[in-house]
Structures are given as structure tokens and as C-alpha cells.
Short mmCIF file of C-alpha atoms in Angstrom, two decimals:
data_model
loop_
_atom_site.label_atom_id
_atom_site.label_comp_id
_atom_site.label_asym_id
_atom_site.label_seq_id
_atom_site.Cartn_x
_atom_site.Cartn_y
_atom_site.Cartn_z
CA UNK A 1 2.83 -3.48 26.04
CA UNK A 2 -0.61 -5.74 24.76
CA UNK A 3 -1.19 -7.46 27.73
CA UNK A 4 -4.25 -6.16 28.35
CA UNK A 5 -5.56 -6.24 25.09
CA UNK A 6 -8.25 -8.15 23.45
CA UNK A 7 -7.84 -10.60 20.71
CA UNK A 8 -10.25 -8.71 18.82
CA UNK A 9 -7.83 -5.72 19.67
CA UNK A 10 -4.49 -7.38 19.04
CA UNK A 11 -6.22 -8.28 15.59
CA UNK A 12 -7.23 -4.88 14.21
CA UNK A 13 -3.69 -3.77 15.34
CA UNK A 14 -1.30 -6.26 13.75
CA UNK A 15 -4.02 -6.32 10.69
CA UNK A 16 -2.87 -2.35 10.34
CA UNK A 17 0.74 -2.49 10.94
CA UNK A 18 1.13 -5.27 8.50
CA UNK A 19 -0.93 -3.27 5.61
CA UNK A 20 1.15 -0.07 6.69
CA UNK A 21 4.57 -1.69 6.72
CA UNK A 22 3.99 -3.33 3.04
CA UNK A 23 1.35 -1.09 1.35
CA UNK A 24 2.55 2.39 2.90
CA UNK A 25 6.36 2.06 4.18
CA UNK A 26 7.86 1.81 0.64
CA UNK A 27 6.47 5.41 -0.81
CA UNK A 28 6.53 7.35 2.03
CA UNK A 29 9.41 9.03 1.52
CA UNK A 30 8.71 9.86 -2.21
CA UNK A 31 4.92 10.99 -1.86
CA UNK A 32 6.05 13.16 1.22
CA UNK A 33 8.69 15.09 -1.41
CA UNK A 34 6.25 15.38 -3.94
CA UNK A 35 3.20 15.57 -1.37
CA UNK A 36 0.88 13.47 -2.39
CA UNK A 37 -1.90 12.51 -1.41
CA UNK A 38 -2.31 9.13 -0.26
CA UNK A 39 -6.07 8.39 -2.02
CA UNK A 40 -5.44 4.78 -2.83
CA UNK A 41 -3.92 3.67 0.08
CA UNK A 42 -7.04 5.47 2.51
CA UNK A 43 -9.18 3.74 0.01
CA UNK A 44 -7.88 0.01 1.12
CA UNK A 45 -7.82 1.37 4.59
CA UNK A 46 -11.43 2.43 4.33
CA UNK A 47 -12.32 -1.56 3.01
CA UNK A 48 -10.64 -2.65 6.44
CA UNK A 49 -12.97 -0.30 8.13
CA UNK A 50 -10.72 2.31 9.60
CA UNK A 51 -13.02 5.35 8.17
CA UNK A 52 -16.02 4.19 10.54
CA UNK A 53 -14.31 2.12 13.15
CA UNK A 54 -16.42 3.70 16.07
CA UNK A 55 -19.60 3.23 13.88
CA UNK A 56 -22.14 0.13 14.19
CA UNK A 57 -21.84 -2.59 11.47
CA UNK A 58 -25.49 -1.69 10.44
CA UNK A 59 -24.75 1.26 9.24
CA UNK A 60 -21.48 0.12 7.55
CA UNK A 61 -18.96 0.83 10.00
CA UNK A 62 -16.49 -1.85 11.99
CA UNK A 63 -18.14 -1.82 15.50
CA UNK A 64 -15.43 -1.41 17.48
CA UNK A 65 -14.46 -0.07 20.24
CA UNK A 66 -12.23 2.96 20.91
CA UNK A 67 -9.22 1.39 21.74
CA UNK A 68 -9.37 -0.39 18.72
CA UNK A 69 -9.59 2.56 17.07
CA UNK A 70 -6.56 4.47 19.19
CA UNK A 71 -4.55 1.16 18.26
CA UNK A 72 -5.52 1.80 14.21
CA UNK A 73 -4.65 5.41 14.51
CA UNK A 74 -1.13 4.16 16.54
CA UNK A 75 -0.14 1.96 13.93
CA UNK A 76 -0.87 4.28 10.83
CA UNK A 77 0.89 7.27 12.27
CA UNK A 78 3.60 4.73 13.07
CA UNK A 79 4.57 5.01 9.39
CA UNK A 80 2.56 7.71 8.32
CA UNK A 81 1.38 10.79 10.61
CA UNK A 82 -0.11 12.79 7.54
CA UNK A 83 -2.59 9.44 6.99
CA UNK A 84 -3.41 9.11 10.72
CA UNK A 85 -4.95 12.89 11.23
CA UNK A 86 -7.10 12.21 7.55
CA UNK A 87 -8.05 8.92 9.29
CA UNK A 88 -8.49 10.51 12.94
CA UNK A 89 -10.72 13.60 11.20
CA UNK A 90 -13.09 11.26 9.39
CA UNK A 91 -13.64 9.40 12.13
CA UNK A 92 -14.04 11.33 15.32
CA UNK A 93 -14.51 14.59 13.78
CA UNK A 94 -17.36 13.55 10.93
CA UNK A 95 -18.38 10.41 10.62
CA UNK A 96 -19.00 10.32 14.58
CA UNK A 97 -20.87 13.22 14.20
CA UNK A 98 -23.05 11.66 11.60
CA UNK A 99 -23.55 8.72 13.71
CA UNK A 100 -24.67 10.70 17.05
CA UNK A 101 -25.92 13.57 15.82
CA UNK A 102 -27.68 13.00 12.26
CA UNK A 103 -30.92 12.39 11.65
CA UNK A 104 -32.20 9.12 9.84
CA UNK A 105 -32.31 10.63 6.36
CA UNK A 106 -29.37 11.95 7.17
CA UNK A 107 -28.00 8.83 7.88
CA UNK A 108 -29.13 6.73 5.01
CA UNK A 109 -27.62 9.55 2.96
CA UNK A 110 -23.85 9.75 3.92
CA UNK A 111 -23.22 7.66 7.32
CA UNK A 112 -22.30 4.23 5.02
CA UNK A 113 -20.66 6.03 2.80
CA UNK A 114 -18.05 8.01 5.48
CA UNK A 115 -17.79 4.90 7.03
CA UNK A 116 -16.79 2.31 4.36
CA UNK A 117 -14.12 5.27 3.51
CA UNK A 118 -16.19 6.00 0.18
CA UNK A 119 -15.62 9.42 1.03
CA UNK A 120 -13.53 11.34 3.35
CA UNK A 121 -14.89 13.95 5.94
CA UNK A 122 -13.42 17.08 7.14
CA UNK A 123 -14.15 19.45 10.15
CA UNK A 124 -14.73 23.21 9.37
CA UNK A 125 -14.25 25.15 13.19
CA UNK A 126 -10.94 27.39 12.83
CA UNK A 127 -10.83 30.94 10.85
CA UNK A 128 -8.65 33.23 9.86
CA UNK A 129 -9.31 35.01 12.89
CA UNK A 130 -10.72 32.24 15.11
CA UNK A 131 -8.88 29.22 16.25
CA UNK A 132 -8.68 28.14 19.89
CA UNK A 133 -11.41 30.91 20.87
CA UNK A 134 -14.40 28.86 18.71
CA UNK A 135 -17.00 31.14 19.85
CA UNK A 136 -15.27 34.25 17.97
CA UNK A 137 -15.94 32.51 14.68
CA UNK A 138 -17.24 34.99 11.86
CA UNK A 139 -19.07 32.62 8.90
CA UNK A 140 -22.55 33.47 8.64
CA UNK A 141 -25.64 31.41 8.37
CA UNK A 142 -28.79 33.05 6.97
CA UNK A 143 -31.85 31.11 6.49
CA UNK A 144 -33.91 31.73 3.62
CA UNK A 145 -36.56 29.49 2.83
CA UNK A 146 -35.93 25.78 2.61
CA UNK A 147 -31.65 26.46 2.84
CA UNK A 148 -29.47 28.07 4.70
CA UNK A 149 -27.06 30.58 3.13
CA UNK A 150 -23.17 30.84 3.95
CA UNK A 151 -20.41 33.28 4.14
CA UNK A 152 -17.03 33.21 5.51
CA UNK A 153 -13.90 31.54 5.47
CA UNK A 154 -12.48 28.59 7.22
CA UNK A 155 -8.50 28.01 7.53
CA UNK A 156 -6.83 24.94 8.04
CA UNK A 157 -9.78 22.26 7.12
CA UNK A 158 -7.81 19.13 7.14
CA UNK A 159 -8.97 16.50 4.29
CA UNK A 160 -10.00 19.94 2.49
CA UNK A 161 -10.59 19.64 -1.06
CA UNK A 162 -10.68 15.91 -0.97
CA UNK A 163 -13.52 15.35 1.37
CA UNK A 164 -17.04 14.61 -0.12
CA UNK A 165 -18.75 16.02 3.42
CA UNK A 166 -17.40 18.62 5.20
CA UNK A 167 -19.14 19.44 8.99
CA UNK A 168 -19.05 23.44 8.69
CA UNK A 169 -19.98 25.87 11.80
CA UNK A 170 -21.63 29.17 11.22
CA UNK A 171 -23.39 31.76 13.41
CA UNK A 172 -27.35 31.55 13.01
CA UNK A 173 -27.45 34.34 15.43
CA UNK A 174 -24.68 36.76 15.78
CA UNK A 175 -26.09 38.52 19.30
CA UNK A 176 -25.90 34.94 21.09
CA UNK A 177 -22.77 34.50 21.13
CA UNK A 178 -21.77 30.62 21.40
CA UNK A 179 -25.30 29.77 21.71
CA UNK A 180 -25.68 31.04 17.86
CA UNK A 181 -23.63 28.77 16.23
CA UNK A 182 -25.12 26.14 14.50
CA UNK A 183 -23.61 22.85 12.45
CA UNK A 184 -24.04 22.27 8.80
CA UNK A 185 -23.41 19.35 6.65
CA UNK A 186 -22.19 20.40 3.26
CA UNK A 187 -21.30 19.54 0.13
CA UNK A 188 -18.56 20.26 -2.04
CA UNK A 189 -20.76 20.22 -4.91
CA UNK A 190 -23.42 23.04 -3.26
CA UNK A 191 -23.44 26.41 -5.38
CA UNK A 192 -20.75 29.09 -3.40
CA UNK A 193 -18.29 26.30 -2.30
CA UNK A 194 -14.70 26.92 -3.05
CA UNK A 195 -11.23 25.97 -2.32
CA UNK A 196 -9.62 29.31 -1.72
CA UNK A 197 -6.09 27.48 -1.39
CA UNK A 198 -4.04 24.81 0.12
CA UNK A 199 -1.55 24.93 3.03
CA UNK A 200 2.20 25.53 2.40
CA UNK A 201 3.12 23.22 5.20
CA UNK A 202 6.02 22.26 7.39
CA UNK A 203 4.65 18.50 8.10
CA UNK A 204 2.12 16.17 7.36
CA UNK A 205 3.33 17.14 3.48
CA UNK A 206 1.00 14.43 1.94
CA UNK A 207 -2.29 15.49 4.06
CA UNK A 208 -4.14 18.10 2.27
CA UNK A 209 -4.78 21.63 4.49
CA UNK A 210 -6.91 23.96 2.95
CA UNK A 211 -8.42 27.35 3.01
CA UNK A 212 -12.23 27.10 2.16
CA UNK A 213 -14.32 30.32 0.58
CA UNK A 214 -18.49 30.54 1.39
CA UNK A 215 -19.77 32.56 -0.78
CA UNK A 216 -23.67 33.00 0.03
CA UNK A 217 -23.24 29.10 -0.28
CA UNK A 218 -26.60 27.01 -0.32
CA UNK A 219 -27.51 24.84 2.37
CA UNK A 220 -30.45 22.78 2.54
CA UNK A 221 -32.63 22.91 5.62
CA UNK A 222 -32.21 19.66 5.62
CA UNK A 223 -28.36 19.45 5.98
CA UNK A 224 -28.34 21.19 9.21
CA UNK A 225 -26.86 18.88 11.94
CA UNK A 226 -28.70 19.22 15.00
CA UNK A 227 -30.47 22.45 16.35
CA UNK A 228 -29.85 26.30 15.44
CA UNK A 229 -27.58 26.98 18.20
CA UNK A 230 -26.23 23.38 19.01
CA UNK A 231 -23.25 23.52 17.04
CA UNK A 232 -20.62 24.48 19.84
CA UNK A 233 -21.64 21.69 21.81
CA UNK A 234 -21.39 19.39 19.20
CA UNK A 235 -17.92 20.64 18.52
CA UNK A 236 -16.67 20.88 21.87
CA UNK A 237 -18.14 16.97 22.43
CA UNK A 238 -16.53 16.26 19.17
CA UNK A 239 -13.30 17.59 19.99
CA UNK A 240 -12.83 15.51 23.15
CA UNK A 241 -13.39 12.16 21.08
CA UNK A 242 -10.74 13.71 18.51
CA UNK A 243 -8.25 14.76 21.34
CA UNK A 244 -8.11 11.45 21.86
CA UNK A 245 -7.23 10.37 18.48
CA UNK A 246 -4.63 12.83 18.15
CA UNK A 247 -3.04 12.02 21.38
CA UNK A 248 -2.94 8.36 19.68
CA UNK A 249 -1.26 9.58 16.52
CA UNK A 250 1.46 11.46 18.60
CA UNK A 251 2.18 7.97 20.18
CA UNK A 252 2.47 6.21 16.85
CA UNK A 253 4.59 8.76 15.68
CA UNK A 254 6.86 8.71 18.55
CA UNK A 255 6.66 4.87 18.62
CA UNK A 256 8.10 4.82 14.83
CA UNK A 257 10.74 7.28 15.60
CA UNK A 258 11.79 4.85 18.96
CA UNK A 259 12.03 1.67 16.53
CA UNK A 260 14.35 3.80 13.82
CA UNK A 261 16.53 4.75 16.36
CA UNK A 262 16.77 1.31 17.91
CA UNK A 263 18.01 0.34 14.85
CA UNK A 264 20.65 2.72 13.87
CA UNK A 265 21.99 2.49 16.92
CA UNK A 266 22.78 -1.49 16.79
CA UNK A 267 23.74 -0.61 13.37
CA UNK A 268 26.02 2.92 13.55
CA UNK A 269 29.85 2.54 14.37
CA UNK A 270 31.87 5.04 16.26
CA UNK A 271 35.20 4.28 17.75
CA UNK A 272 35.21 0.66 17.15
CA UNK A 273 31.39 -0.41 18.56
CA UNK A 274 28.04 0.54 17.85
CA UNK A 275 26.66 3.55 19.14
CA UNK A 276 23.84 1.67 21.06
CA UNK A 277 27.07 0.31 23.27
CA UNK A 278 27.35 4.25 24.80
CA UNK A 279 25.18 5.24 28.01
CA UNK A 280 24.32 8.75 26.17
CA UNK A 281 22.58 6.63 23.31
CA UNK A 282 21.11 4.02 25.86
CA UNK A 283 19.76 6.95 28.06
CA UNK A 284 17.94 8.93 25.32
CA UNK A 285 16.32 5.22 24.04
CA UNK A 286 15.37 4.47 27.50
CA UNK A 287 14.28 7.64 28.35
CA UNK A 288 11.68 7.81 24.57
CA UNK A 289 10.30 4.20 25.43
CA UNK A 290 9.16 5.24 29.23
CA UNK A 291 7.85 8.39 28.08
CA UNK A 292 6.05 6.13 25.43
CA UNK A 293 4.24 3.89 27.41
CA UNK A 294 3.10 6.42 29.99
CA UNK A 295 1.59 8.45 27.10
CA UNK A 296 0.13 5.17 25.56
CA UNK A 297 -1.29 4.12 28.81
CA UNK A 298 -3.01 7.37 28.98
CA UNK A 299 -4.28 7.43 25.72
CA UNK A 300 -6.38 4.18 26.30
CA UNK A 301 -7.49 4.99 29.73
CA UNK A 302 -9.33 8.09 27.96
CA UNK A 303 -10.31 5.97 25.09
CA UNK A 304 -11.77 3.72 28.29
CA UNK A 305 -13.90 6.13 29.51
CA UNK A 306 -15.06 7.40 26.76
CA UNK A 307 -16.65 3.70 25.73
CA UNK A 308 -17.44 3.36 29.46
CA UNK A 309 -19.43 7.13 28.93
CA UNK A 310 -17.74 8.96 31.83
CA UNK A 311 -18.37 12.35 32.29
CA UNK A 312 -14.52 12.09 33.26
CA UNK A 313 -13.23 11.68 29.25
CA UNK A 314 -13.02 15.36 28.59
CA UNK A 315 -10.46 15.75 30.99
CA UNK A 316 -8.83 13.14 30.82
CA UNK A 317 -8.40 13.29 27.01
CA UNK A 318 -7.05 16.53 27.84
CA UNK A 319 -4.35 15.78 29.53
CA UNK A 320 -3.53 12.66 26.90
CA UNK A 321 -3.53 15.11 24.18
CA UNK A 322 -1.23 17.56 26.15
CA UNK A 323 1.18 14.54 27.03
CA UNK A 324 1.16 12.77 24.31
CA UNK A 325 1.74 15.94 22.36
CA UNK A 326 4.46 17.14 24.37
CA UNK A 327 6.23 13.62 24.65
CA UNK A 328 6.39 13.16 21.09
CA UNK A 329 8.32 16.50 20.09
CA UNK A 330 10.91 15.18 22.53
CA UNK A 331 11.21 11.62 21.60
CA UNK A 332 11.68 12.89 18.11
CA UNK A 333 13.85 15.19 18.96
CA UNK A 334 15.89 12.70 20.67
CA UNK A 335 15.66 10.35 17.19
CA UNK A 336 17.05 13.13 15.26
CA UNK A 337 20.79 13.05 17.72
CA UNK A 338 21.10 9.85 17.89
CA UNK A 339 21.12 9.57 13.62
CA UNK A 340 23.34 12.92 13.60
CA UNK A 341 23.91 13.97 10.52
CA UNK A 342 21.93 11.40 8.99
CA UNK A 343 18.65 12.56 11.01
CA UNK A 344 18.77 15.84 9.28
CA UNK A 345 18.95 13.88 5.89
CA UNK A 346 15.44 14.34 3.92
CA UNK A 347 16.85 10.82 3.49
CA UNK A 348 15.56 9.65 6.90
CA UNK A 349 12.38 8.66 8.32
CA UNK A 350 12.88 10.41 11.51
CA UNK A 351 13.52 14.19 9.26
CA UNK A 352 10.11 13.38 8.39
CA UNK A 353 8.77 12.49 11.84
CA UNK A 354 10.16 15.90 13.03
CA UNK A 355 8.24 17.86 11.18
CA UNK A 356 5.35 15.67 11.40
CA UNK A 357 5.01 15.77 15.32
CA UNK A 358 5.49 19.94 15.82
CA UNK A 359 1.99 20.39 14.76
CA UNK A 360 0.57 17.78 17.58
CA UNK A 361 0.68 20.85 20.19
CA UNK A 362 -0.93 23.10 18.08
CA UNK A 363 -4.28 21.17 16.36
CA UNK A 364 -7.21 20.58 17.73
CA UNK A 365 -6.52 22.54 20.99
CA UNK A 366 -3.39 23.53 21.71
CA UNK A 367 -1.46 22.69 24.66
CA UNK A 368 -1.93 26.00 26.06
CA UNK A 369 -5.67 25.34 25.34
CA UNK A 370 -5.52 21.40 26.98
CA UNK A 371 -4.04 23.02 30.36
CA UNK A 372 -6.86 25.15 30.72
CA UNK A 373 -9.07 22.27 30.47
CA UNK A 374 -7.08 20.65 32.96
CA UNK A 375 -6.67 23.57 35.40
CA UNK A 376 -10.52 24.26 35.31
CA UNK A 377 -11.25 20.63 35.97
CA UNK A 378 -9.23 20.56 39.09
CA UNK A 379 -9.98 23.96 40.55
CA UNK A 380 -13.80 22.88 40.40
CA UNK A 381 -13.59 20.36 42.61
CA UNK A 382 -14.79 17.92 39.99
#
């Protein structure tokens, strides 16, 4: 379903799909055993601009606009989820925030960098103790001097330990509650920066999870991103613009596990025709592609308004997220019986895909979180 696209659209997306079907497709199975990390292959993705796809050529991004960039993450989780949500961090979650947020110097120091995919960034919100309630989180920011000084621990930092700028929030006032939090922009090289440990995970093997340590870390005054007591509004903002990333990754996932199904099922025999010849089998495809396009159709309505500058795209990406999310653990589930036996193969794309699309409900909001958003929205009469 293009026909509403741009050619400028239809180009970034068929440019993707073909890199991910012949750079990416043949060693997905064997980096997801051994998880690996897919470094070289982000690395050509970053030269094709898909670290800083939302960010003006000038300062070395691809200009585009979000669609594009929903189509990108679409085709990369298509093949490989665990590459979409490193793609779909550095972009909405970091190098996004550079862009709108950073100062000049700021800027000129790591914007060209994220956004040629030089480097990767990563998003430091959720704690051991604080995940969908942000304003409970417990790291510290103390200023003293010219820095800032760190403690605490964040959980679950995506791209962590292979980012080279990480966006960490920390309270700069403890008695304000979610006014005291404030952003930082730091280093893995700054004194009191550790990996603690990485993520035993049930998906996204290959994408790197990873408990980071502060330790009375040392900030620079001059890495703080925004105002003391700005940093839950910058999440919050940048949360809606990654909602609707991951609500595009969900799609791509689903969308792979649609096309691997269509194919074993002109391919499978049973009782003397292919399985695709039974109403059960035609049902559950029918049934994964409408569910498909609804959710895709969603997805670039929010990815509309937010290029448009609604007020409306918090809601609305919302209630992609939430669908999308949801729609994907069934169409997957659905991939899985029609390969039988062969779906629970760590042999099979759609094993993979499984696992991959569980976590969709859970990051970045969960769905429980996305229908409060959606609940609140209607009940004020917005």
C-alpha cells in the first residue's frame, strides 16, 4: 500500500529493503545465536543516512521527513527488529534531541557525528525501580562548580555500551518532584561511567541492553541539555516522536513475518495440496495483512502530524504504538501455526520474530501506559 507515497519516499524505502535483504538477510540467523552486534552493517546504514534521517542536511543528517523515516524503520525491522530499535533510539530518542534541544556548541560537537551514524546514541530514563512512573527516578545530579556530578543506576539503556552519547536524566532537585529532573549529555569516556552489565534477553538477541553504574560521574556544565528542571519534558516530547518509531518497527516486524508465511504456505504440502489451498491458513493470512495495513496507516498518520506540528501527535502516536504493538504479537503468533513445527525451529525466521515482537508492548510505554494516554485525551474533551 504506496499509493500515497512520494517518490522521494518510495526511494528511501526500496533503497533500505534492498540493502537489508542482501547486506542483513544472510547473517541474521547466525549473529542472533551468537548475538552479535550488528556494528558494520549500522555503520553502512548510517552512510545512507538512517542515524539522522529527521535531521537537516546542514548539520549532516538526510532531511527527511518522518514518514520517510517510519518507512526506514519498517523496512529494517522487516528483517531485523534488534537493528530497527538501535536505529529508532538514535534517532528519535538522541540525535532528535540534539537537534531541538542542544545548544550550538553543542551541536558542532556531536549533532554530525549522531547523524552520519559515526556514533550511536542511547536514552537513559528507566531504573531499577523506575520505569513507566519517570518522575520516581532516583539518579542524582549535584552541581559542583563547572560539572555536574552523578549517581545512580539506569536499567535497560538500549545501544548501552556501544553508544558514544548517551542522553541521561537525573534529579537536580529531589523536593520538586518532576520539575527536578534535568537532562545530561554524557560521555562514555567521563570519569564514574560504567557498564554494570548487559541484558540476558528473550529478543532483540543482537541489540545490546545494558545496566549502566554513575558513580559521582563528572558532567560538564556544559553537557547539560536544556534547563535544570526541563528534562521530563524533554523526555515525555521525546517519547512521543519515539512511540512512533516503535509503532513502525512493530509493523515491519509483523510485515516480515506476513511475507514468510505467504511463502510456506504456497510451498508446505498436507494431504495432497499446499496448505495455502485450506480456509484456516487463508483466514489467519488474511486476517495478519488487514491488521497490517490498519496499523501501518496509523503509524503514518502520526508520523503526519507530527511533521505537520499538531498538538494532536501525542495521542495519536499513542494509540499507533498500542496497535501496532498489540497487532504484531498476534500476526506473529499467527506465523508461528501456520509453519507448525517448523515455526518453533530456531531454524526459522518467524522463531525469531516471536521473540522479537513480545517486547513492543512493554518499551517505551507500555500498553497499559499508551491507554492512559488515550483515556486522558478523550475524557478531556480535547
Amino acid at each position: 500500500m504506496d499509493f500515497s507515497l512520494t517518490d522521494d519516499q518510495r526511494l528511501i524505502r526500496d533503497t533500505v529493503r534492498h540493502f537489508m535483504d542482501a547486506e542483513v538477510r544472510p547473517s541474521i540467523r547466525a549473529r542472533d545465536k551468537e548475538e552479535k552486534f550488528a556494528a558494520e552493517e549500522l555503520r553502512k546504514l548510517g552512510e545512507l543516512g538512517c542515524c539522522g534521517m529527521l535531521v537537516p542536511e546542514a548539520w549532516g543528517g538526510a532531511g527527511a521527513d518522518t514518514i520517510s523515516y517510519t518507512l526506514m524503520l519498517e523496512e529494517v525491522a522487516r528483517v531485523d527488529a534488534a537493528m530497527a530499535v538501535a536505529l529508532s533510539v538514535t534517532n528519535s530518542l538522541a540525535t532528535w534531541a540534539m537537534f531541538k534541544y542542544g545548544t550550538e556548541a553543542q551541536r558542532e560537537k556531536y549533532l554530525r557525528r549522531l547523524a552520519r551514524g559515526e556514533i550511536l546514541g542511547a536514552f537513559c530514563l528507566t531504573e531499577p525501580q523506575a520505569g513507566s512512573d519517570a518522575a520516581g527516578i532516583g539518579t542524582s545530579a549535584v552541581r559542583q562548580g563547572s560539572c555536574y556530578r552523578l549517581n545512580g543506576t539506569k536499567s535497560w539503556v538500549t545501544n548501552g555500551g556501544v553508544s558514544g552519547l548517551y542522553v541521561v536524566f537525573a534529579k537536580t532537585d529531589p523536593s520538586a518532584g518532576a520539575r527536578g529532573v534535568t537532562a545530561f549529555l554524557v560521555e562514555p569516556s567521563f570519569p564514574g561511567f560504567r557498564v554494570a552489565r548487559y541484558e540476558d534477553k528473550m529478543g532483540l538477541r543482537t541489540s545490546r541492553s545494558a545496566e549502566l553504574a554513575f558513580t559521582d560521574c563528572e558532567v560538564p556544565e556544559a553537557n547539560r541539555l536544556g534547563e535544570e528542571g526541563q528534562g521530563l519534558k524533554i523526555a515525555l516530547e521525546l517519547l512521543d516522536g519515539g512511540r512512533v518509531g516503535i509503532a513502525a518497527q512493530a509493523v515491519g516486524i509483523a510485515q516480515g513475518a506476513l511475507e514468510a508465511s505467504v511463502a510456506h504456505a504456497k510451498q508446505r504440502r498436507a494431504f495432497g495440496k499446499t496448505i495455502g489451498d485450506f480456509q484456516a491458513i487463508q483466514w489467519m493470512l488474511a486476517d495478519m495483512q488487514t491488521e497490517i495495513e490498519a496499523a501501518r496507516a496509523m503509524v503514518q498518520n502520526a508520523a503526519w502530524l507530527r511533521d505537520t506540528g499538531s498538538a494532536r501527535v501525542g495521542p495519536q502516536a499513542s494509540r499507533a504504538k498500542l496497535f501496532a504493538g498489540e497487532m504484531v504479537n498476534r500476526v506473529v503468533y499467527k506465523a508461528v501455526q501456520i509453519h507448525g513445527s517448523q515455526g518453533y525451529s530456531r531454524e526459522s525466521d518467524v522463531e525469531r520474530m516471536y521473540r522479537d515482537a513480545r517486547v513492543i508492548t512493554i518499551y517505551e510505554g507500555t500498553s497499559e501506559i499508551q491507554r492512559m494516554v488515550i483515556a486522558r485525551d478523550l475524557l478531556s474533551g480535547a
